[in-house]
Short mmCIF file of N, CA and C in Angstrom, two decimals:
data_model
loop_
_atom_site.label_atom_id
_atom_site.label_comp_id
_atom_site.label_asym_id
_atom_site.label_seq_id
_atom_site.Cartn_x
_atom_site.Cartn_y
_atom_site.Cartn_z
N MET V 1 -5.12 -4.54 -29.11
CA MET V 1 -4.51 -5.78 -29.63
C MET V 1 -3.19 -5.89 -29.02
N ALA V 2 -2.32 -4.90 -28.99
CA ALA V 2 -1.03 -4.95 -28.51
C ALA V 2 -0.93 -5.30 -27.13
N LEU V 3 -1.92 -4.73 -26.33
CA LEU V 3 -2.00 -4.98 -24.86
C LEU V 3 -2.35 -6.47 -24.57
N ALA V 4 -3.22 -7.05 -25.27
CA ALA V 4 -3.50 -8.49 -25.16
C ALA V 4 -2.21 -9.40 -25.49
N ARG V 5 -1.61 -8.97 -26.57
CA ARG V 5 -0.31 -9.66 -26.93
C ARG V 5 0.75 -9.57 -25.82
N ASP V 6 0.82 -8.43 -25.14
CA ASP V 6 1.84 -8.23 -24.11
C ASP V 6 1.36 -9.09 -22.85
N ARG V 7 0.11 -9.12 -22.69
CA ARG V 7 -0.30 -9.91 -21.45
C ARG V 7 0.02 -11.37 -21.73
N LYS V 8 -0.21 -11.81 -22.99
CA LYS V 8 0.02 -13.23 -23.30
C LYS V 8 1.47 -13.49 -23.16
N LYS V 9 2.36 -12.69 -23.54
CA LYS V 9 3.82 -12.91 -23.39
C LYS V 9 4.19 -12.90 -21.97
N ALA V 10 3.60 -11.95 -21.13
CA ALA V 10 3.94 -11.95 -19.69
C ALA V 10 3.43 -13.19 -19.00
N ARG V 11 2.20 -13.76 -19.39
CA ARG V 11 1.74 -14.94 -18.83
C ARG V 11 2.75 -16.11 -19.16
N ARG V 12 3.13 -16.18 -20.43
CA ARG V 12 3.97 -17.29 -20.93
C ARG V 12 5.31 -17.25 -20.12
N ALA V 13 5.90 -16.06 -19.96
CA ALA V 13 7.13 -15.86 -19.31
C ALA V 13 7.00 -16.33 -17.82
N HIS V 14 5.84 -15.94 -17.17
CA HIS V 14 5.58 -16.25 -15.78
C HIS V 14 5.64 -17.89 -15.66
N TYR V 15 4.97 -18.52 -16.49
CA TYR V 15 4.87 -19.94 -16.36
C TYR V 15 6.23 -20.68 -16.75
N LEU V 16 6.99 -20.09 -17.62
CA LEU V 16 8.27 -20.63 -18.03
C LEU V 16 9.26 -20.47 -16.82
N ARG V 17 9.16 -19.35 -16.04
CA ARG V 17 10.02 -19.05 -14.92
C ARG V 17 9.68 -20.08 -13.78
N LEU V 18 8.43 -20.65 -13.70
CA LEU V 18 8.07 -21.55 -12.65
C LEU V 18 8.97 -22.78 -12.71
N GLY V 19 9.36 -23.25 -13.77
CA GLY V 19 10.21 -24.41 -13.96
C GLY V 19 9.60 -25.66 -13.51
N HIS V 20 10.20 -26.77 -13.95
CA HIS V 20 9.67 -28.10 -13.52
C HIS V 20 10.76 -28.99 -12.96
N GLU V 21 11.95 -28.51 -12.69
CA GLU V 21 13.03 -29.35 -12.22
C GLU V 21 12.85 -30.01 -10.91
N ASN V 22 12.06 -29.40 -9.97
CA ASN V 22 11.88 -29.94 -8.71
C ASN V 22 10.50 -30.65 -8.47
N VAL V 23 9.86 -30.90 -9.56
CA VAL V 23 8.49 -31.51 -9.56
C VAL V 23 8.76 -33.01 -9.57
N PRO V 24 8.27 -33.74 -8.59
CA PRO V 24 8.38 -35.23 -8.64
C PRO V 24 7.45 -35.86 -9.65
N PRO V 25 7.78 -36.97 -10.26
CA PRO V 25 6.96 -37.65 -11.20
C PRO V 25 5.70 -38.12 -10.50
N PRO V 26 4.60 -38.28 -11.24
CA PRO V 26 3.37 -38.71 -10.66
C PRO V 26 3.51 -40.19 -10.38
N PRO V 27 2.62 -40.63 -9.35
CA PRO V 27 2.63 -42.06 -9.07
C PRO V 27 2.38 -42.95 -10.30
N ALA V 28 2.85 -44.17 -10.32
CA ALA V 28 2.77 -45.07 -11.43
C ALA V 28 1.29 -45.29 -11.76
N GLU V 29 0.37 -45.26 -10.84
CA GLU V 29 -0.98 -45.55 -11.11
C GLU V 29 -1.82 -44.39 -11.78
N PHE V 30 -1.09 -43.26 -11.75
CA PHE V 30 -1.64 -41.96 -12.32
C PHE V 30 -1.64 -42.06 -13.89
N GLN V 31 -2.75 -41.74 -14.44
CA GLN V 31 -2.91 -41.73 -15.91
C GLN V 31 -3.54 -40.43 -16.34
N ALA V 32 -3.03 -39.78 -17.33
CA ALA V 32 -3.61 -38.64 -17.94
C ALA V 32 -3.95 -38.94 -19.42
N HIS V 33 -5.19 -38.61 -19.76
CA HIS V 33 -5.61 -38.76 -21.15
C HIS V 33 -6.01 -37.56 -21.76
N CYS V 34 -5.42 -37.28 -22.93
CA CYS V 34 -5.73 -36.04 -23.66
C CYS V 34 -6.46 -36.54 -24.93
N CYS V 35 -7.81 -36.53 -24.90
CA CYS V 35 -8.54 -37.04 -26.02
C CYS V 35 -10.08 -36.62 -25.82
N ASP V 36 -10.86 -36.99 -26.72
CA ASP V 36 -12.24 -36.73 -26.56
C ASP V 36 -12.77 -37.71 -25.49
N PHE V 37 -13.37 -37.23 -24.47
CA PHE V 37 -13.69 -38.02 -23.27
C PHE V 37 -14.60 -39.18 -23.67
N ARG V 38 -15.33 -39.06 -24.70
CA ARG V 38 -16.32 -40.12 -25.15
C ARG V 38 -15.44 -41.39 -25.61
N ASP V 39 -14.26 -41.18 -26.03
CA ASP V 39 -13.41 -42.24 -26.49
C ASP V 39 -12.78 -43.12 -25.36
N LEU V 40 -12.80 -42.61 -24.13
CA LEU V 40 -12.16 -43.32 -23.02
C LEU V 40 -12.73 -44.66 -22.75
N LEU V 41 -14.16 -44.77 -22.78
CA LEU V 41 -14.79 -46.02 -22.54
C LEU V 41 -15.06 -46.77 -23.86
N ALA V 42 -15.45 -45.99 -24.89
CA ALA V 42 -15.92 -46.52 -26.13
C ALA V 42 -14.70 -47.25 -26.92
N LYS V 43 -13.55 -46.66 -26.79
CA LYS V 43 -12.38 -47.29 -27.50
C LYS V 43 -11.46 -48.16 -26.53
N GLY V 44 -12.07 -48.45 -25.37
CA GLY V 44 -11.32 -49.40 -24.40
C GLY V 44 -10.13 -48.75 -23.76
N ARG V 45 -9.93 -47.44 -23.73
CA ARG V 45 -8.82 -46.97 -22.97
C ARG V 45 -8.95 -47.11 -21.49
N LEU V 46 -10.18 -47.05 -21.00
CA LEU V 46 -10.50 -47.24 -19.60
C LEU V 46 -11.66 -48.25 -19.53
N LYS V 47 -11.80 -48.97 -18.37
CA LYS V 47 -12.84 -49.75 -18.09
C LYS V 47 -13.88 -49.16 -17.22
N PRO V 48 -15.18 -49.54 -17.28
CA PRO V 48 -16.08 -49.00 -16.34
C PRO V 48 -15.76 -49.31 -14.88
N ASN V 49 -16.04 -48.43 -13.86
CA ASN V 49 -15.80 -48.56 -12.48
C ASN V 49 -14.22 -48.84 -12.26
N SER V 50 -13.39 -48.11 -12.94
CA SER V 50 -11.95 -48.37 -12.77
C SER V 50 -11.20 -47.07 -12.33
N VAL V 51 -11.88 -45.96 -12.12
CA VAL V 51 -11.24 -44.69 -11.91
C VAL V 51 -11.59 -44.14 -10.56
N ARG V 52 -10.66 -43.73 -9.74
CA ARG V 52 -11.02 -43.15 -8.44
C ARG V 52 -11.12 -41.66 -8.50
N LEU V 53 -10.58 -40.96 -9.52
CA LEU V 53 -10.72 -39.54 -9.60
C LEU V 53 -10.79 -39.09 -11.08
N VAL V 54 -11.91 -38.46 -11.37
CA VAL V 54 -12.03 -37.74 -12.74
C VAL V 54 -11.82 -36.30 -12.51
N TYR V 55 -10.75 -35.82 -13.03
CA TYR V 55 -10.26 -34.43 -12.91
C TYR V 55 -10.31 -33.75 -14.22
N THR V 56 -11.30 -32.87 -14.42
CA THR V 56 -11.43 -32.40 -15.85
C THR V 56 -11.63 -30.93 -15.87
N ASP V 57 -11.20 -30.29 -17.00
CA ASP V 57 -11.35 -28.88 -17.28
C ASP V 57 -11.89 -28.69 -18.66
N PRO V 58 -13.19 -29.00 -18.76
CA PRO V 58 -13.76 -28.87 -20.11
C PRO V 58 -13.93 -27.36 -20.52
N LEU V 59 -14.25 -27.10 -21.78
CA LEU V 59 -14.45 -25.73 -22.23
C LEU V 59 -15.54 -25.12 -21.45
N TRP V 60 -15.43 -23.84 -21.09
CA TRP V 60 -16.29 -23.08 -20.12
C TRP V 60 -17.36 -22.32 -21.07
N GLN V 61 -17.31 -22.31 -22.39
CA GLN V 61 -18.21 -21.51 -23.07
C GLN V 61 -19.62 -22.17 -23.15
N LYS V 62 -20.61 -21.31 -23.34
CA LYS V 62 -21.96 -21.80 -23.42
C LYS V 62 -22.22 -22.77 -24.54
N ASP V 63 -21.38 -22.43 -25.70
CA ASP V 63 -21.50 -23.38 -26.80
C ASP V 63 -21.17 -24.76 -26.52
N TRP V 64 -20.37 -25.03 -25.49
CA TRP V 64 -19.97 -26.30 -25.16
C TRP V 64 -20.91 -27.05 -24.12
N ALA V 65 -21.82 -26.26 -23.67
CA ALA V 65 -22.70 -26.85 -22.60
C ALA V 65 -23.53 -28.07 -22.91
N HIS V 66 -23.84 -28.20 -24.29
CA HIS V 66 -24.62 -29.38 -24.63
C HIS V 66 -23.79 -30.67 -24.49
N ASN V 67 -22.51 -30.53 -24.23
CA ASN V 67 -21.73 -31.83 -24.04
C ASN V 67 -21.65 -32.29 -22.58
N TRP V 68 -22.17 -31.47 -21.66
CA TRP V 68 -22.12 -31.81 -20.28
C TRP V 68 -22.89 -33.10 -19.89
N PRO V 69 -24.02 -33.39 -20.58
CA PRO V 69 -24.71 -34.70 -20.28
C PRO V 69 -23.88 -35.87 -20.65
N ASP V 70 -23.17 -35.83 -21.75
CA ASP V 70 -22.29 -36.94 -22.14
C ASP V 70 -21.07 -37.00 -21.23
N LEU V 71 -20.47 -35.85 -20.82
CA LEU V 71 -19.41 -35.88 -19.92
C LEU V 71 -19.86 -36.52 -18.54
N ALA V 72 -21.01 -36.15 -17.98
CA ALA V 72 -21.43 -36.63 -16.77
C ALA V 72 -21.68 -38.14 -16.86
N ARG V 73 -22.33 -38.58 -17.96
CA ARG V 73 -22.54 -39.98 -18.14
C ARG V 73 -21.21 -40.83 -18.18
N VAL V 74 -20.28 -40.35 -18.93
CA VAL V 74 -19.05 -41.13 -19.10
C VAL V 74 -18.22 -41.07 -17.74
N ALA V 75 -18.23 -39.95 -17.15
CA ALA V 75 -17.48 -39.85 -15.89
C ALA V 75 -18.11 -40.74 -14.85
N THR V 76 -19.50 -40.82 -14.75
CA THR V 76 -20.10 -41.66 -13.87
C THR V 76 -19.87 -43.15 -14.10
N GLU V 77 -19.82 -43.52 -15.38
CA GLU V 77 -19.50 -44.89 -15.68
C GLU V 77 -18.12 -45.28 -15.30
N MET V 78 -17.22 -44.42 -15.37
CA MET V 78 -15.80 -44.73 -15.03
C MET V 78 -15.53 -44.85 -13.66
N LEU V 79 -16.24 -44.14 -12.88
CA LEU V 79 -15.97 -43.94 -11.40
C LEU V 79 -16.11 -45.17 -10.64
N THR V 80 -15.19 -45.46 -9.71
CA THR V 80 -15.34 -46.59 -8.76
C THR V 80 -16.18 -46.02 -7.54
N PRO V 81 -16.74 -47.01 -6.81
CA PRO V 81 -17.50 -46.59 -5.53
C PRO V 81 -16.59 -45.84 -4.62
N GLY V 82 -16.94 -44.70 -4.21
CA GLY V 82 -16.09 -43.80 -3.35
C GLY V 82 -15.30 -42.89 -4.13
N GLY V 83 -15.33 -42.94 -5.43
CA GLY V 83 -14.53 -42.00 -6.24
C GLY V 83 -15.19 -40.60 -6.35
N LEU V 84 -14.47 -39.70 -7.01
CA LEU V 84 -14.75 -38.32 -7.05
C LEU V 84 -14.61 -37.75 -8.37
N ILE V 85 -15.50 -36.89 -8.81
CA ILE V 85 -15.32 -36.09 -10.06
C ILE V 85 -15.12 -34.73 -9.67
N LEU V 86 -14.03 -34.09 -10.11
CA LEU V 86 -13.85 -32.68 -9.94
C LEU V 86 -13.77 -32.05 -11.41
N ALA V 87 -14.80 -31.14 -11.66
CA ALA V 87 -14.92 -30.58 -12.95
C ALA V 87 -14.82 -29.10 -12.91
N TYR V 88 -13.87 -28.45 -13.46
CA TYR V 88 -13.85 -26.99 -13.59
C TYR V 88 -15.00 -26.59 -14.46
N THR V 89 -15.54 -25.46 -14.11
CA THR V 89 -16.62 -25.00 -15.04
C THR V 89 -16.82 -23.49 -14.82
N GLY V 90 -17.12 -22.90 -15.97
CA GLY V 90 -17.41 -21.41 -15.92
C GLY V 90 -18.70 -21.15 -15.19
N SER V 91 -18.77 -19.93 -14.60
CA SER V 91 -20.05 -19.69 -13.80
C SER V 91 -21.32 -19.75 -14.62
N TYR V 92 -21.21 -19.33 -15.94
CA TYR V 92 -22.40 -19.37 -16.74
C TYR V 92 -22.93 -20.77 -17.08
N VAL V 93 -22.09 -21.86 -17.00
CA VAL V 93 -22.50 -23.13 -17.34
C VAL V 93 -22.70 -24.09 -16.16
N VAL V 94 -22.52 -23.57 -14.96
CA VAL V 94 -22.80 -24.33 -13.68
C VAL V 94 -24.18 -24.99 -13.71
N PRO V 95 -25.25 -24.24 -13.99
CA PRO V 95 -26.54 -24.97 -13.96
C PRO V 95 -26.63 -26.09 -14.96
N ALA V 96 -26.07 -26.00 -16.10
CA ALA V 96 -26.06 -27.10 -17.07
C ALA V 96 -25.25 -28.33 -16.58
N ALA V 97 -24.20 -28.01 -15.92
CA ALA V 97 -23.32 -29.07 -15.35
C ALA V 97 -24.00 -29.82 -14.25
N ILE V 98 -24.65 -29.03 -13.34
CA ILE V 98 -25.31 -29.63 -12.23
C ILE V 98 -26.54 -30.52 -12.75
N ASP V 99 -27.25 -30.04 -13.71
CA ASP V 99 -28.42 -30.74 -14.27
C ASP V 99 -27.90 -32.02 -14.95
N ALA V 100 -26.70 -32.01 -15.65
CA ALA V 100 -26.18 -33.15 -16.26
C ALA V 100 -25.80 -34.20 -15.28
N PHE V 101 -25.12 -33.87 -14.21
CA PHE V 101 -24.77 -34.85 -13.21
C PHE V 101 -25.97 -35.42 -12.51
N ARG V 102 -27.01 -34.56 -12.19
CA ARG V 102 -28.30 -35.06 -11.56
C ARG V 102 -28.88 -36.09 -12.57
N ASN V 103 -28.93 -35.86 -13.82
CA ASN V 103 -29.54 -36.67 -14.86
C ASN V 103 -28.83 -38.07 -14.91
N ALA V 104 -27.52 -37.93 -14.57
CA ALA V 104 -26.61 -39.14 -14.62
C ALA V 104 -26.67 -39.87 -13.31
N GLY V 105 -27.48 -39.49 -12.39
CA GLY V 105 -27.63 -40.18 -11.12
C GLY V 105 -26.72 -39.70 -10.07
N ARG V 106 -26.06 -38.53 -10.15
CA ARG V 106 -25.14 -38.11 -9.20
C ARG V 106 -25.63 -36.66 -8.63
N GLU V 107 -25.22 -36.30 -7.47
CA GLU V 107 -25.53 -35.09 -6.91
C GLU V 107 -24.27 -34.32 -6.55
N TRP V 108 -24.19 -33.09 -6.98
CA TRP V 108 -22.97 -32.37 -6.63
C TRP V 108 -22.80 -31.99 -5.22
N GLY V 109 -21.59 -31.95 -4.69
CA GLY V 109 -21.40 -31.77 -3.29
C GLY V 109 -21.61 -30.36 -2.85
N SER V 110 -20.81 -29.48 -3.39
CA SER V 110 -20.87 -28.04 -3.17
C SER V 110 -19.93 -27.44 -4.22
N ARG V 111 -20.10 -26.15 -4.47
CA ARG V 111 -19.24 -25.44 -5.41
C ARG V 111 -17.87 -25.02 -4.64
N VAL V 112 -16.74 -25.31 -5.28
CA VAL V 112 -15.48 -24.99 -4.68
C VAL V 112 -14.82 -23.93 -5.59
N ALA V 113 -14.09 -23.03 -5.04
CA ALA V 113 -13.42 -22.04 -5.79
C ALA V 113 -11.88 -22.17 -5.52
N ILE V 114 -11.07 -22.38 -6.61
CA ILE V 114 -9.61 -22.50 -6.38
C ILE V 114 -9.03 -21.10 -6.62
N LEU V 115 -8.34 -20.60 -5.67
CA LEU V 115 -7.70 -19.30 -5.82
C LEU V 115 -6.55 -19.34 -6.82
N THR V 116 -6.53 -18.26 -7.59
CA THR V 116 -5.47 -18.18 -8.60
C THR V 116 -4.69 -16.91 -8.39
N GLY V 117 -3.62 -16.83 -8.96
CA GLY V 117 -2.79 -15.71 -8.94
C GLY V 117 -1.92 -15.49 -10.17
N GLY V 118 -1.12 -14.52 -10.18
CA GLY V 118 -0.25 -14.45 -11.38
C GLY V 118 -0.79 -13.45 -12.37
N PRO V 119 -0.02 -13.28 -13.50
CA PRO V 119 -0.31 -12.27 -14.48
C PRO V 119 -1.62 -12.55 -15.22
N HIS V 120 -2.09 -13.80 -15.29
CA HIS V 120 -3.29 -14.11 -16.05
C HIS V 120 -4.54 -13.54 -15.39
N ARG V 121 -4.46 -13.11 -14.18
CA ARG V 121 -5.59 -12.46 -13.55
C ARG V 121 -6.05 -11.23 -14.25
N ALA V 122 -5.14 -10.51 -14.95
CA ALA V 122 -5.58 -9.31 -15.64
C ALA V 122 -6.35 -9.55 -16.92
N ASP V 123 -6.49 -10.83 -17.33
CA ASP V 123 -7.13 -11.19 -18.58
C ASP V 123 -8.63 -11.10 -18.39
N HIS V 124 -9.15 -11.10 -17.12
CA HIS V 124 -10.61 -11.26 -16.89
C HIS V 124 -11.09 -9.85 -16.35
N ARG V 125 -12.35 -9.59 -16.71
CA ARG V 125 -12.84 -8.33 -16.32
C ARG V 125 -13.58 -8.36 -14.94
N SER V 126 -14.16 -9.57 -14.63
CA SER V 126 -14.87 -9.73 -13.42
C SER V 126 -13.90 -9.89 -12.21
N PRO V 127 -14.16 -9.18 -11.11
CA PRO V 127 -13.38 -9.42 -9.87
C PRO V 127 -13.31 -10.84 -9.46
N THR V 128 -14.38 -11.59 -9.52
CA THR V 128 -14.48 -12.90 -9.11
C THR V 128 -13.54 -13.82 -10.01
N ALA V 129 -13.68 -13.60 -11.29
CA ALA V 129 -12.86 -14.29 -12.28
C ALA V 129 -11.46 -14.09 -12.03
N ARG V 130 -11.04 -12.92 -11.57
CA ARG V 130 -9.60 -12.56 -11.42
C ARG V 130 -9.09 -13.33 -10.25
N CYS V 131 -9.88 -13.87 -9.28
CA CYS V 131 -9.27 -14.42 -8.12
C CYS V 131 -9.52 -15.92 -7.89
N CYS V 132 -10.42 -16.47 -8.67
CA CYS V 132 -10.80 -17.89 -8.41
C CYS V 132 -11.30 -18.59 -9.67
N SER V 133 -11.21 -19.93 -9.66
CA SER V 133 -11.76 -20.75 -10.71
C SER V 133 -12.76 -21.62 -10.11
N PRO V 134 -14.00 -21.66 -10.56
CA PRO V 134 -15.01 -22.51 -9.99
C PRO V 134 -14.84 -24.03 -10.33
N VAL V 135 -14.95 -24.85 -9.34
CA VAL V 135 -14.87 -26.32 -9.49
C VAL V 135 -16.08 -26.99 -8.90
N LEU V 136 -16.59 -27.93 -9.63
CA LEU V 136 -17.84 -28.69 -9.20
C LEU V 136 -17.38 -30.08 -8.68
N PRO V 137 -17.47 -30.33 -7.43
CA PRO V 137 -17.06 -31.69 -6.92
C PRO V 137 -18.36 -32.54 -6.93
N VAL V 138 -18.20 -33.75 -7.49
CA VAL V 138 -19.36 -34.64 -7.55
C VAL V 138 -18.88 -36.02 -6.96
N PRO V 139 -19.48 -36.46 -5.79
CA PRO V 139 -19.06 -37.79 -5.29
C PRO V 139 -19.64 -38.90 -6.08
N ALA V 140 -18.99 -40.10 -5.89
CA ALA V 140 -19.41 -41.25 -6.71
C ALA V 140 -20.85 -41.76 -6.24
N ARG V 141 -21.12 -41.60 -4.99
CA ARG V 141 -22.50 -42.07 -4.49
C ARG V 141 -23.40 -40.83 -4.37
N PRO V 142 -24.56 -40.96 -4.79
CA PRO V 142 -25.47 -39.84 -4.70
C PRO V 142 -25.50 -39.43 -3.15
N ARG V 143 -25.62 -38.14 -2.99
CA ARG V 143 -25.74 -37.61 -1.63
C ARG V 143 -27.15 -37.79 -1.02
N GLN V 144 -27.29 -38.36 0.12
CA GLN V 144 -28.52 -38.47 0.80
C GLN V 144 -28.91 -37.23 1.56
N PRO V 145 -30.15 -36.79 1.45
CA PRO V 145 -30.47 -35.64 2.26
C PRO V 145 -30.46 -35.97 3.74
N ARG V 146 -30.00 -35.05 4.60
CA ARG V 146 -29.99 -35.34 6.02
C ARG V 146 -31.21 -35.01 6.64
N PRO V 147 -31.78 -35.87 7.56
CA PRO V 147 -33.08 -35.54 8.27
C PRO V 147 -32.82 -34.37 9.22
N TRP V 148 -33.65 -33.40 9.26
CA TRP V 148 -33.52 -32.36 10.28
C TRP V 148 -34.12 -32.70 11.62
#
């Protein structure tokens, strides 16, 4: 327990040292919403076909996997033609996420791994989890198979 607490303190100290003083503000058109994703369209926060990028990091646990169909449907409705969905996902829920986007009429492009570093790497037991975070890119238009 003490080791986990020390890791958490080291991780927090690492991120505090990074600082934010030289980070430019986001463009005026950029909007971040911290809410239940189902409320974005239902409560009128966003309009259908009005978003160029859906960048989300939902829970990675298997217990949350039943929400992927709703997330895929809402993200698909928000997206403009030519837009992109980037969804972080844990390795064990990738099949659920892919199925959800397929059922929403989208096809995933390929799996991308974002390399990570820093003290948080020690929190994971898997060598893959220590070095990367899986991301599922889903383009706005369904991908057409190429003729061979």
